[in-house]
PDB file of C-alpha atoms in Angstrom:
ATOM      1  CA  MET A   1     -59.908 -30.704  50.945  1.00  0.00           C
ATOM      2  CA  TRP A   2     -60.142 -34.491  51.081  1.00  0.00           C
ATOM      3  CA  ASN A   3     -62.733 -34.699  48.314  1.00  0.00           C
ATOM      4  CA  ASP A   4     -60.343 -32.633  46.183  1.00  0.00           C
ATOM      5  CA  PHE A   5     -57.608 -35.155  46.915  1.00  0.00           C
ATOM      6  CA  GLY A   6     -59.987 -37.987  46.021  1.00  0.00           C
ATOM      7  CA  GLU A   7     -60.837 -36.218  42.754  1.00  0.00           C
ATOM      8  CA  TYR A   8     -57.121 -35.885  42.010  1.00  0.00           C
ATOM      9  CA  ILE A   9     -56.689 -39.641  42.456  1.00  0.00           C
ATOM     10  CA  VAL A  10     -59.669 -40.343  40.170  1.00  0.00           C
ATOM     11  CA  SER A  11     -58.138 -38.034  37.551  1.00  0.00           C
ATOM     12  CA  TYR A  12     -54.789 -39.805  37.965  1.00  0.00           C
ATOM     13  CA  CYS A  13     -56.481 -43.167  37.370  1.00  0.00           C
ATOM     14  CA  ASN A  14     -58.400 -41.878  34.361  1.00  0.00           C
ATOM     15  CA  LYS A  15     -55.089 -40.862  32.754  1.00  0.00           C
ATOM     16  CA  ILE A  16     -53.779 -44.384  33.306  1.00  0.00           C
ATOM     17  CA  ASN A  17     -56.968 -45.832  31.860  1.00  0.00           C
ATOM     18  CA  ASP A  18     -56.637 -43.554  28.803  1.00  0.00           C
ATOM     19  CA  LYS A  19     -53.025 -44.629  28.323  1.00  0.00           C
ATOM     20  CA  TYR A  20     -53.621 -48.352  28.850  1.00  0.00           C
ATOM     21  CA  GLU A  21     -57.118 -49.181  27.626  1.00  0.00           C
ATOM     22  CA  ASP A  22     -59.252 -51.399  29.852  1.00  0.00           C
ATOM     23  CA  SER A  23     -56.768 -51.298  32.704  1.00  0.00           C
ATOM     24  CA  ASN A  24     -57.575 -50.946  36.355  1.00  0.00           C
ATOM     25  CA  CYS A  25     -55.743 -48.473  38.526  1.00  0.00           C
ATOM     26  CA  LYS A  26     -54.437 -49.953  41.772  1.00  0.00           C
ATOM     27  CA  ILE A  27     -54.395 -47.422  44.610  1.00  0.00           C
ATOM     28  CA  ILE A  28     -53.111 -48.228  48.094  1.00  0.00           C
ATOM     29  CA  GLU A  29     -53.466 -46.143  51.215  1.00  0.00           C
ATOM     30  CA  ILE A  30     -50.844 -47.072  53.798  1.00  0.00           C
ATOM     31  CA  ALA A  31     -51.419 -46.510  57.526  1.00  0.00           C
ATOM     32  CA  ILE A  32     -55.052 -45.528  57.054  1.00  0.00           C
ATOM     33  CA  GLY A  33     -55.746 -45.494  60.784  1.00  0.00           C
ATOM     34  CA  LYS A  34     -59.305 -44.327  61.425  1.00  0.00           C
ATOM     35  CA  PHE A  35     -59.465 -41.520  58.879  1.00  0.00           C
ATOM     36  CA  PHE A  36     -61.638 -42.597  55.954  1.00  0.00           C
ATOM     37  CA  GLY A  37     -62.266 -39.298  54.156  1.00  0.00           C
ATOM     38  CA  VAL A  38     -60.345 -40.149  50.983  1.00  0.00           C
ATOM     39  CA  SER A  39     -60.977 -43.884  51.026  1.00  0.00           C
ATOM     40  CA  ASN A  40     -64.743 -43.373  51.362  1.00  0.00           C
ATOM     41  CA  TYR A  41     -64.649 -40.953  48.446  1.00  0.00           C
ATOM     42  CA  LEU A  42     -62.830 -43.508  46.261  1.00  0.00           C
ATOM     43  CA  ILE A  43     -65.050 -46.393  47.313  1.00  0.00           C
ATOM     44  CA  ASN A  44     -68.307 -44.494  46.842  1.00  0.00           C
ATOM     45  CA  CYS A  45     -67.652 -42.354  43.777  1.00  0.00           C
ATOM     46  CA  SER A  46     -69.799 -43.160  40.771  1.00  0.00           C
ATOM     47  CA  ASN A  47     -67.037 -42.960  38.150  1.00  0.00           C
ATOM     48  CA  CYS A  48     -64.427 -45.071  39.950  1.00  0.00           C
ATOM     49  CA  SER A  49     -65.098 -48.479  38.447  1.00  0.00           C
ATOM     50  CA  ASN A  50     -61.527 -48.585  37.129  1.00  0.00           C
ATOM     51  CA  ILE A  51     -60.038 -48.166  40.632  1.00  0.00           C
ATOM     52  CA  ASN A  52     -58.882 -51.105  42.709  1.00  0.00           C
ATOM     53  CA  PHE A  53     -58.534 -49.554  46.185  1.00  0.00           C
ATOM     54  CA  ILE A  54     -56.697 -51.234  49.065  1.00  0.00           C
ATOM     55  CA  ALA A  55     -56.129 -49.848  52.556  1.00  0.00           C
ATOM     56  CA  THR A  56     -53.503 -51.175  54.956  1.00  0.00           C
ATOM     57  CA  ASP A  57     -52.644 -50.587  58.589  1.00  0.00           C
ATOM     58  CA  ILE A  58     -50.676 -52.298  61.344  1.00  0.00           C
ATOM     59  CA  ASN A  59     -53.829 -52.174  63.480  1.00  0.00           C
ATOM     60  CA  PRO A  60     -56.818 -52.501  61.111  1.00  0.00           C
ATOM     61  CA  SER A  61     -59.909 -50.814  62.487  1.00  0.00           C
ATOM     62  CA  ASN A  62     -62.327 -52.813  60.326  1.00  0.00           C
ATOM     63  CA  LYS A  63     -62.494 -55.915  58.139  1.00  0.00           C
ATOM     64  CA  ASN A  64     -61.933 -53.950  54.914  1.00  0.00           C
ATOM     65  CA  ILE A  65     -58.422 -52.888  55.936  1.00  0.00           C
ATOM     66  CA  LEU A  66     -55.569 -55.314  55.361  1.00  0.00           C
ATOM     67  CA  PHE A  67     -53.056 -55.916  58.120  1.00  0.00           C
ATOM     68  CA  ASP A  68     -49.513 -55.030  57.138  1.00  0.00           C
ATOM     69  CA  ASP A  69     -46.448 -54.028  59.107  1.00  0.00           C
ATOM     70  CA  ILE A  70     -44.639 -51.798  56.638  1.00  0.00           C
ATOM     71  CA  ARG A  71     -41.359 -52.297  58.523  1.00  0.00           C
ATOM     72  CA  ASN A  72     -41.583 -55.870  57.231  1.00  0.00           C
ATOM     73  CA  PRO A  73     -44.104 -55.494  54.404  1.00  0.00           C
ATOM     74  CA  ASN A  74     -46.020 -58.171  52.559  1.00  0.00           C
ATOM     75  CA  MET A  75     -44.969 -57.015  49.095  1.00  0.00           C
ATOM     76  CA  ASP A  76     -47.687 -59.133  47.462  1.00  0.00           C
ATOM     77  CA  ILE A  77     -50.180 -56.497  48.656  1.00  0.00           C
ATOM     78  CA  TYR A  78     -48.321 -53.685  46.893  1.00  0.00           C
ATOM     79  CA  ARG A  79     -47.219 -55.313  43.635  1.00  0.00           C
ATOM     80  CA  GLY A  80     -48.860 -53.715  40.636  1.00  0.00           C
ATOM     81  CA  ALA A  81     -49.831 -50.553  42.507  1.00  0.00           C
ATOM     82  CA  ASP A  82     -49.945 -47.418  40.410  1.00  0.00           C
ATOM     83  CA  LEU A  83     -50.166 -45.003  43.336  1.00  0.00           C
ATOM     84  CA  ILE A  84     -49.435 -45.312  47.032  1.00  0.00           C
ATOM     85  CA  TYR A  85     -50.462 -42.591  49.422  1.00  0.00           C
ATOM     86  CA  SER A  86     -50.474 -41.966  53.137  1.00  0.00           C
ATOM     87  CA  ILE A  87     -52.180 -39.209  55.094  1.00  0.00           C
ATOM     88  CA  ARG A  88     -50.411 -37.919  58.175  1.00  0.00           C
ATOM     89  CA  PRO A  89     -48.124 -40.908  58.687  1.00  0.00           C
ATOM     90  CA  PRO A  90     -45.695 -40.647  61.597  1.00  0.00           C
ATOM     91  CA  GLN A  91     -42.271 -39.457  60.475  1.00  0.00           C
ATOM     92  CA  GLU A  92     -40.606 -42.674  61.600  1.00  0.00           C
ATOM     93  CA  ILE A  93     -42.583 -44.791  59.100  1.00  0.00           C
ATOM     94  CA  GLN A  94     -42.289 -42.467  56.120  1.00  0.00           C
ATOM     95  CA  PRO A  95     -38.991 -44.018  54.907  1.00  0.00           C
ATOM     96  CA  TYR A  96     -40.642 -47.452  54.932  1.00  0.00           C
ATOM     97  CA  ILE A  97     -43.512 -46.140  52.821  1.00  0.00           C
ATOM     98  CA  GLU A  98     -40.998 -44.630  50.413  1.00  0.00           C
ATOM     99  CA  ASN A  99     -39.088 -47.932  50.193  1.00  0.00           C
ATOM    100  CA  ILE A 100     -42.245 -49.845  49.294  1.00  0.00           C
ATOM    101  CA  SER A 101     -43.180 -47.332  46.615  1.00  0.00           C
ATOM    102  CA  SER A 102     -39.676 -47.297  45.192  1.00  0.00           C
ATOM    103  CA  GLU A 103     -39.373 -51.079  45.133  1.00  0.00           C
ATOM    104  CA  ILE A 104     -42.574 -51.585  43.160  1.00  0.00           C
ATOM    105  CA  GLY A 105     -42.261 -48.471  41.000  1.00  0.00           C
ATOM    106  CA  ALA A 106     -45.463 -46.777  42.171  1.00  0.00           C
ATOM    107  CA  ASP A 107     -45.997 -43.055  42.424  1.00  0.00           C
ATOM    108  CA  LEU A 108     -46.072 -41.791  46.007  1.00  0.00           C
ATOM    109  CA  ILE A 109     -47.985 -39.071  47.826  1.00  0.00           C
ATOM    110  CA  VAL A 110     -47.350 -38.413  51.516  1.00  0.00           C
ATOM    111  CA  LYS A 111     -49.388 -35.732  53.285  1.00  0.00           C
ATOM    112  CA  PRO A 112     -47.687 -34.987  56.611  1.00  0.00           C
ATOM    113  CA  LEU A 113     -49.252 -33.178  59.526  1.00  0.00           C
ATOM    114  CA  PHE A 114     -49.245 -29.416  58.928  1.00  0.00           C
ATOM    115  CA  ASN A 115     -46.403 -28.865  61.387  1.00  0.00           C
ATOM    116  CA  GLU A 116     -44.183 -31.775  60.316  1.00  0.00           C
ATOM    117  CA  ASP A 117     -41.560 -32.093  57.634  1.00  0.00           C
ATOM    118  CA  LEU A 118     -41.351 -35.036  55.272  1.00  0.00           C
ATOM    119  CA  ASN A 119     -38.853 -37.692  56.280  1.00  0.00           C
ATOM    120  CA  LEU A 120     -38.158 -38.955  52.769  1.00  0.00           C
ATOM    121  CA  ASN A 121     -35.054 -39.361  50.660  1.00  0.00           C
ATOM    122  CA  LEU A 122     -36.532 -37.654  47.621  1.00  0.00           C
ATOM    123  CA  LYS A 123     -34.613 -38.241  44.423  1.00  0.00           C
TER     124      LYS A 123
END
């Protein structure tokens, strides 16, 4: 499942690269926690040289994850992002993720837990 999601993101970035030649695709995972299935796929895939991947969390579990409190976000991290995604974020932070995405004009994917509803103001 997660490799399929990673492949979708690579395909998404390839479409951007086709549309805007020689452009990088900035992808940000918010609230990564300790699940690295998708991020490892993006970091290690052989045809992902056009992807600039950034992971954020309020409690980074390693040096490659940027600290950010999305309730008071550092918008410099997110500016220029093409796609923001979050896997199983708690419902209470989903509106903050949506606000960041909306403010910078990035596409957004939120994958909630299987038994949770999205807490987004979808337009």
